[in-house]
C-alpha positions as CSV (number, residue, x, y, z in Angstrom):
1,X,-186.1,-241.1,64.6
2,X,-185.3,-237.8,65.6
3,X,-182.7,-239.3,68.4
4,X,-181.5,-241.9,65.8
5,X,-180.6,-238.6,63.8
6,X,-179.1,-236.5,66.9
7,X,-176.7,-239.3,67.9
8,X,-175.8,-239.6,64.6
9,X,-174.3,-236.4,63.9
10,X,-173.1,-236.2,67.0
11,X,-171.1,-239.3,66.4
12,X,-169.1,-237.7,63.2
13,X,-168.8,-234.4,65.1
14,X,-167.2,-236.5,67.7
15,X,-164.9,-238.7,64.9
16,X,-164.0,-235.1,62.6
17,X,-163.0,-233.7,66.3
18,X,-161.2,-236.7,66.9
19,X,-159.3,-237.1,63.5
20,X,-158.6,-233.0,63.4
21,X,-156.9,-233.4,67.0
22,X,-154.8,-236.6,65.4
23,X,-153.7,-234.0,62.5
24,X,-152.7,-231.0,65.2
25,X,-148.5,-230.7,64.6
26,X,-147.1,-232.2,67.7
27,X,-143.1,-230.5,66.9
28,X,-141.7,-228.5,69.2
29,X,-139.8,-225.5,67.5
30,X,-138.7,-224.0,70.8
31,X,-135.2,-225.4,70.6
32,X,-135.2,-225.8,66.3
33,X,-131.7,-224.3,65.8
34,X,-130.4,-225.3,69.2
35,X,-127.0,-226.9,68.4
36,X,-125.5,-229.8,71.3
37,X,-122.1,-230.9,72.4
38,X,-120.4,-233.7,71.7
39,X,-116.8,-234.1,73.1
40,X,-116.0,-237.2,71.2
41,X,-116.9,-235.7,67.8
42,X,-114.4,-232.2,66.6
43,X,-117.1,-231.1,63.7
44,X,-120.1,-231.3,66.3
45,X,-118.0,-229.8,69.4
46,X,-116.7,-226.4,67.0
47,X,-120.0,-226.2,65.8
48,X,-121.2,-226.2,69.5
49,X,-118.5,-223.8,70.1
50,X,-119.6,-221.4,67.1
51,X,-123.3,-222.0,68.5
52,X,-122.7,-220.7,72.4
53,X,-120.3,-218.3,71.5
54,X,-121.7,-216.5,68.8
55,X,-125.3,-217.3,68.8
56,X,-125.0,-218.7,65.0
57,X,-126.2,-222.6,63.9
58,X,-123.8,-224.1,61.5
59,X,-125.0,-226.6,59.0
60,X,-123.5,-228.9,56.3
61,X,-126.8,-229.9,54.8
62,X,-129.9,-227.1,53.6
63,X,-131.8,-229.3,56.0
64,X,-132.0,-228.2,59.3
65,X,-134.3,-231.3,61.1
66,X,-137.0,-233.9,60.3
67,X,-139.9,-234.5,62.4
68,X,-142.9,-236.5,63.3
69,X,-145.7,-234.7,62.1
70,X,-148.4,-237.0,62.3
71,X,-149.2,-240.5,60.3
72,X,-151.8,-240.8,57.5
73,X,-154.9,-243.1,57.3
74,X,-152.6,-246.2,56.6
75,X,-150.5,-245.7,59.3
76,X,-147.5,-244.0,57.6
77,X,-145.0,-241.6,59.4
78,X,-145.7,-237.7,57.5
79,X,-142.9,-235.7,58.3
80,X,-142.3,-231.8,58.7
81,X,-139.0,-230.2,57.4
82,X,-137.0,-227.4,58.6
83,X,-135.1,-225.8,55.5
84,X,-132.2,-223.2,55.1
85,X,-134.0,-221.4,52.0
86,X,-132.0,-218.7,50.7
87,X,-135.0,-217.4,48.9
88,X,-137.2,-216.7,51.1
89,X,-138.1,-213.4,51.8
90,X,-140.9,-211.5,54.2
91,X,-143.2,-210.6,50.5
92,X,-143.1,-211.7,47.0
93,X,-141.2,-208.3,46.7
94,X,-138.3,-209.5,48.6
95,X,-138.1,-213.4,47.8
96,X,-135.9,-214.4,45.3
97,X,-136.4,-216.1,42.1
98,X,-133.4,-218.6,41.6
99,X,-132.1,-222.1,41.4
100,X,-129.4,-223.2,43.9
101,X,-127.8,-226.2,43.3
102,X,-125.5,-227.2,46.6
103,X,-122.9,-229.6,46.8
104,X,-122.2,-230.6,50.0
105,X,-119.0,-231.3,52.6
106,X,-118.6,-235.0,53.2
107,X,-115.0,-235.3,54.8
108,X,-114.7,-234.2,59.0
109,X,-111.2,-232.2,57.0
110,X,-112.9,-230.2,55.0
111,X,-115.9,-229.5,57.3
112,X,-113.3,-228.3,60.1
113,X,-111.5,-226.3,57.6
114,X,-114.9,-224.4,56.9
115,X,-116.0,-224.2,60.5
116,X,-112.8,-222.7,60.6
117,X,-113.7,-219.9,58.2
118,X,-116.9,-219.3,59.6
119,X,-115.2,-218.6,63.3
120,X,-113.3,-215.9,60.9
121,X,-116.2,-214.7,59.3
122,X,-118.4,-214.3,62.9
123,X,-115.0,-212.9,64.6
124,X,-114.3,-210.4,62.2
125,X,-118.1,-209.2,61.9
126,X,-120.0,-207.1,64.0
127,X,-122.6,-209.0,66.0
128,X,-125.9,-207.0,64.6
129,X,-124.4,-208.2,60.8
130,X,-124.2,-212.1,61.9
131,X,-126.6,-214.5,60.4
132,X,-128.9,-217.1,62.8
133,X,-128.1,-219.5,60.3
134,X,-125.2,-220.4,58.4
135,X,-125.1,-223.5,55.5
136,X,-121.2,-224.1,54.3
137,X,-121.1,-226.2,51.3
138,X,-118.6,-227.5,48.9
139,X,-119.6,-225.1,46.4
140,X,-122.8,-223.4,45.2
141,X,-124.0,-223.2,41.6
142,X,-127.0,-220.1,41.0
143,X,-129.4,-219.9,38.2
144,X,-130.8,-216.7,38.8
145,X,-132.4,-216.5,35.0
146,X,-130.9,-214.7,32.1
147,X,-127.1,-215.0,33.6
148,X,-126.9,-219.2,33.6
149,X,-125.9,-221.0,35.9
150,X,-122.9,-219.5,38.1
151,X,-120.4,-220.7,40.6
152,X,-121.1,-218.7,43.5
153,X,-119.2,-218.0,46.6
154,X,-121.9,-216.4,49.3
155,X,-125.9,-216.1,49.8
156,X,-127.2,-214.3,52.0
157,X,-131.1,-213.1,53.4
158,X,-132.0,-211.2,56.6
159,X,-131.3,-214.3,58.3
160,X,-129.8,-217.0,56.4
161,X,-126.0,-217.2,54.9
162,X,-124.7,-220.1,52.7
163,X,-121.3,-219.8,51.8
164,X,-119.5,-222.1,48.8
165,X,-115.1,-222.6,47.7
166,X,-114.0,-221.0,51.3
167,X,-112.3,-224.5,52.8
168,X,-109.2,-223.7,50.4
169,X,-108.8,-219.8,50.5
170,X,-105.5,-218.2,51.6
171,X,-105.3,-216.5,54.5
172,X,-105.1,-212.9,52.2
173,X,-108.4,-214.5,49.7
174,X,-110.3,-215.5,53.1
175,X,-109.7,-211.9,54.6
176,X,-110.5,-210.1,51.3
177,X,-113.7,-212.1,51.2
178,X,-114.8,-211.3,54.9
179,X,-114.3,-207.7,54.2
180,X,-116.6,-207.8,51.3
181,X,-118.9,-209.1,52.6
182,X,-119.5,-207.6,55.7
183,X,-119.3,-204.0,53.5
184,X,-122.4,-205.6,51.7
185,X,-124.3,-206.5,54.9
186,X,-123.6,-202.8,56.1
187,X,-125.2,-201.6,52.9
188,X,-128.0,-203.5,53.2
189,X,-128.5,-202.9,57.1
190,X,-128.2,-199.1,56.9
191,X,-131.4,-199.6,54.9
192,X,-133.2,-200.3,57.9
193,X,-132.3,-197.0,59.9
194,X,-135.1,-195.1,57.7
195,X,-135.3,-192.0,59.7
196,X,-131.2,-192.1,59.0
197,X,-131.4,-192.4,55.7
198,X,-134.3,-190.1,54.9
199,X,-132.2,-187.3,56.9
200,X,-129.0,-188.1,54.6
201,X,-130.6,-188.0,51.5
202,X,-132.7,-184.8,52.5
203,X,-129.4,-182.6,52.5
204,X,-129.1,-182.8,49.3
205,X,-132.8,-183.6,47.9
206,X,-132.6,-180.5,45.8
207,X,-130.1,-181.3,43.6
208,X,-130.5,-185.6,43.2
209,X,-130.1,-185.9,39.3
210,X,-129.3,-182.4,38.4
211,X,-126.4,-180.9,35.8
212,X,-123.6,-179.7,37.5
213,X,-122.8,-176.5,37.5
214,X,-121.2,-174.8,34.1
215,X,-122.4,-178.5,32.7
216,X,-119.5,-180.2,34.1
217,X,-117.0,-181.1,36.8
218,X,-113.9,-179.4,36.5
219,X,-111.2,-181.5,34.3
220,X,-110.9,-184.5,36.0
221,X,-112.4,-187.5,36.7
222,X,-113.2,-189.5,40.1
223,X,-109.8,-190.7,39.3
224,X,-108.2,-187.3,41.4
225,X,-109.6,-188.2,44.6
226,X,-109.7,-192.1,44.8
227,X,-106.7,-193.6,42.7
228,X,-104.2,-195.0,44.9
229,X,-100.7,-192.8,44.4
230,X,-97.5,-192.1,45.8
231,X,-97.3,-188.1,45.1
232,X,-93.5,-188.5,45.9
233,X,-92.7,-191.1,44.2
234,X,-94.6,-190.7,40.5
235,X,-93.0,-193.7,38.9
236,X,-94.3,-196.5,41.7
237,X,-97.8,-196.1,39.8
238,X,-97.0,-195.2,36.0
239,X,-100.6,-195.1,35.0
240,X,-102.0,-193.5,37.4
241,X,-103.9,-190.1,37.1
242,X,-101.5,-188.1,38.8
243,X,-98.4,-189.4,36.8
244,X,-99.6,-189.3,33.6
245,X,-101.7,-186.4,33.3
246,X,-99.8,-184.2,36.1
247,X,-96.3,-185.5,36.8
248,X,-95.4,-186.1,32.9
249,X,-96.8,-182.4,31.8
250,X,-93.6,-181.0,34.3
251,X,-91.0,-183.9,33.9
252,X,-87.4,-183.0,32.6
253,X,-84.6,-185.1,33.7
254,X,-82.2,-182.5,34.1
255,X,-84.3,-181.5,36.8
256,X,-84.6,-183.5,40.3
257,X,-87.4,-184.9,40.8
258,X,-88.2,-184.0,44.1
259,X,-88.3,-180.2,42.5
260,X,-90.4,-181.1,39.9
261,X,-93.0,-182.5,42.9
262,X,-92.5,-180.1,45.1
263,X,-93.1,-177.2,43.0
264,X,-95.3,-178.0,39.8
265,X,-96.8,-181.7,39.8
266,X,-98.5,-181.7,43.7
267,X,-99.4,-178.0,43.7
268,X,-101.4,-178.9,40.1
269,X,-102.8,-182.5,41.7
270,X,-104.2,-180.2,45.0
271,X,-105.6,-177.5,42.6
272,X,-107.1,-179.8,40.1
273,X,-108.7,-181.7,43.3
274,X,-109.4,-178.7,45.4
275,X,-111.8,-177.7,42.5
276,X,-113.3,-180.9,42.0
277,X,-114.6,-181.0,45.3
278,X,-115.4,-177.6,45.6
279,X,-118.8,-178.2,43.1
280,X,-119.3,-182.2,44.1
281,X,-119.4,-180.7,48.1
282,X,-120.9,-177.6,47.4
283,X,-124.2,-179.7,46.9
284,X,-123.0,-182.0,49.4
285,X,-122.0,-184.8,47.2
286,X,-118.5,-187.0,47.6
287,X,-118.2,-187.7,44.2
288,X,-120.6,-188.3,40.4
289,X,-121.5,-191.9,39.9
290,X,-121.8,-193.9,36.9
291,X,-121.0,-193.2,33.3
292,X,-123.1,-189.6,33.3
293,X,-121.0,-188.9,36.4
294,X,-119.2,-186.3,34.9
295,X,-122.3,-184.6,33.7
296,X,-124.8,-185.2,36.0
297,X,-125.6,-185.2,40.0
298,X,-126.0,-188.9,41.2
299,X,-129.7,-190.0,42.3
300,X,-130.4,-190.5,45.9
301,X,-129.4,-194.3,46.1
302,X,-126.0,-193.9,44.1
303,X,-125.6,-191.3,46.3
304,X,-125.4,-193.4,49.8
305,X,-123.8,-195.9,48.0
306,X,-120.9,-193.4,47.3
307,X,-121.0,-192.3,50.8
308,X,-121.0,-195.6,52.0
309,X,-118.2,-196.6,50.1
310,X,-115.8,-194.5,51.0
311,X,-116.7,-194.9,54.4
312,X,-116.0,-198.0,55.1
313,X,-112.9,-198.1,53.0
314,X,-109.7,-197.9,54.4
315,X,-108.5,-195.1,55.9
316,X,-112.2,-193.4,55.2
317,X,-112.1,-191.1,58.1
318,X,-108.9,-189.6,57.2
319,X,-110.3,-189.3,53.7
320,X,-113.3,-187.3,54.8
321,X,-111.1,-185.0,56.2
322,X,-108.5,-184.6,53.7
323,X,-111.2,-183.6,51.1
324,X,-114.3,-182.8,52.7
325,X,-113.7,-180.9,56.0
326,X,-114.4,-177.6,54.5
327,X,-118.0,-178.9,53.2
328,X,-120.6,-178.7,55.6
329,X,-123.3,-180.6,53.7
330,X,-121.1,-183.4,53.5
331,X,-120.2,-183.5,56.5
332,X,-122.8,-183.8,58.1
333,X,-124.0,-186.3,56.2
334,X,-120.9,-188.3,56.9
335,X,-121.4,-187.9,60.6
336,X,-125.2,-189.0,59.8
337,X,-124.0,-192.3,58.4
338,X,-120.9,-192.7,60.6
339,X,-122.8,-192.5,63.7
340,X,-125.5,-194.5,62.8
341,X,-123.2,-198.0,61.5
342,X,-120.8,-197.2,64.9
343,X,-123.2,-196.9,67.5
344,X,-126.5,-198.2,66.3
345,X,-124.5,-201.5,64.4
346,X,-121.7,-202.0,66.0
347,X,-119.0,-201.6,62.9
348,X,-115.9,-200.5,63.8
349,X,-114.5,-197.8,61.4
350,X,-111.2,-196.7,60.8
């Protein structure tokens, strides 16, 4: 009886062994986003070009591949699928809560037209800010909760990118967008140079969220340092800062205009922003942020993103010097930052 019993049991461990083995996954993921030539098709040969020379796999569909995982106990194939999930994140903390509705590219036209854009996209972008994976669709429609449903151009994770309405851009809406977005990947990236930005924001740690000094900055808004003007020329932007509230306090017609410039309206626009950024550098801040800006110190993460703005805008270097070169609080953490997305990303700055 007792053998009866052993040979038994040892015939179910035998069967569970055998049925758990028949369940083992059997796909290969070596190769997943491995993207192949084929000469006689254009969409699969640019996407193979994309794929060699940029190390990025291009998709039309959220669904990367479908394989044999096993079959079930009648016999029926169970597949595993490979998604492009624009949700996903490394915690609960860092996924994303939304609805994505895609709409995909059916024509060979339009998908060469978007693997077009994304060879801009790639070319234009600093290899440490390229995704693995790109999805191009038609367009994109988010429902991220209490905003409804939106039409939305780009999605991105750490990653992943999906972009959405880029196949019929003008050259000047296609290069805008680029720009944009690689500013955006640059201010999430720098977020993973920690020892960078713990030394940035530790200049200036003493004074994250405080009143300015005398309760205020001097007269003048943001306006005196980053609106766009033509100091020469005070009519080519008539309502502008400098024209309206320096030019026009000067202006009489029987006087040349040039004068007027030269001798009242520019040596009022440099005073009014010398002592602006006299109290803003003074504490090694740029500028105030947000609608307390006048009032009050930025916190630490308006801070960088004030910093970072003005970096990589154009001309930001030369900016930096024209205001800031006397302040060496800012300055150095300008060099902190600048270093750090040159050399450790890649960016090119101008």
């Amino acid at each position: 009886m007792k053998k009866s019993v052993f040979y038994i049991l040892m015939g179910l461990v035998f069967a569970a062994c055998e049925k758990e083995d028949a369940l083992q996954p059997q796909i290969d993921f070596s190769n997943l986003y491995e993207i192949t030539d084929d000469p006689n098709d254009p969409v699969q040969s640019l996407r193979y070009d994309l794929y060699t020379d940029y190390n990025v796999s291009v998709y039309f569909t959220d669904t990367v591949g479908q394989f044999l995982l096993s079959y079930d106990i009648d016999g029926n194939p169970v597949y595993e699928y490979e998604l492009i999930d624009l949700n996903w994140g490394f915690s609960s903390s860092s996924a994303e809560d939304r609805d994505i509705e895609y709409h995909f590219l059916t024509s060979d036209e339009d998908k060469l037209k978007a693997l077009e854009f994304v060879r801009s996209f790639v070319d234009s972008c600093a290899q440490s800010l390229r995704p693995l994976t790109m999805l191009v669709t038609d367009y994109m429609i988010v429902d991220a909760g209490s905003e409804g449903p939106t039409r939305t151009t780009e999605l991105h994770n750490f990653r992943a990118m999906a972009w959405g309405d880029v196949i019929d851009l003008t050259e000047e809406e296609r290069a805008e967008l680029i720009e944009s977005t690689c500013k955006d990947l640059v201010g999430e990236k720098i977020q993973n140079f920690t020892d960078v930005v713990y030394q940035f924001q530790l200049v200036s740690d003493d004074y994250y969220n405080n009143s300015w000094p005398d309760g205020r900055l001097p007269e003048v808004d943001t306006r005196c340092i980053l609106e766009e003007v033509d100091e020469y020329n005070p009519f080519a932007y008539m309502n502008s800062w400098y024209t309206q509230e320096v030019f026009f306090n000067y202006y009489n017609p029987s006087v040349p205009i040039e004068q007027t410039v030269e001798e009242y309206a520019l040596p009022e626009a440099n005073r009014r922003r010398e002592a602006y950024c006299a109290v803003c550098g003074a504490w090694g801040f740029v500028y105030g942020y947000g609608r307390m800006a006048t009032y009050t110190a930025p916190s630490a993460d308006d801070d960088l993103d004030c910093y970072l703005e003005r970096i990589l805008s154009d001309g930001g270097a030369a900016w930096f010097e024209r205001y800031y070169s006397a302040y060496p609080l800012v300055m150095k953490k300008y060099e902190l930052l600048r270093d750090a997305i040159e050399n450790e990303m890649g960016v090119k700055l101008n």
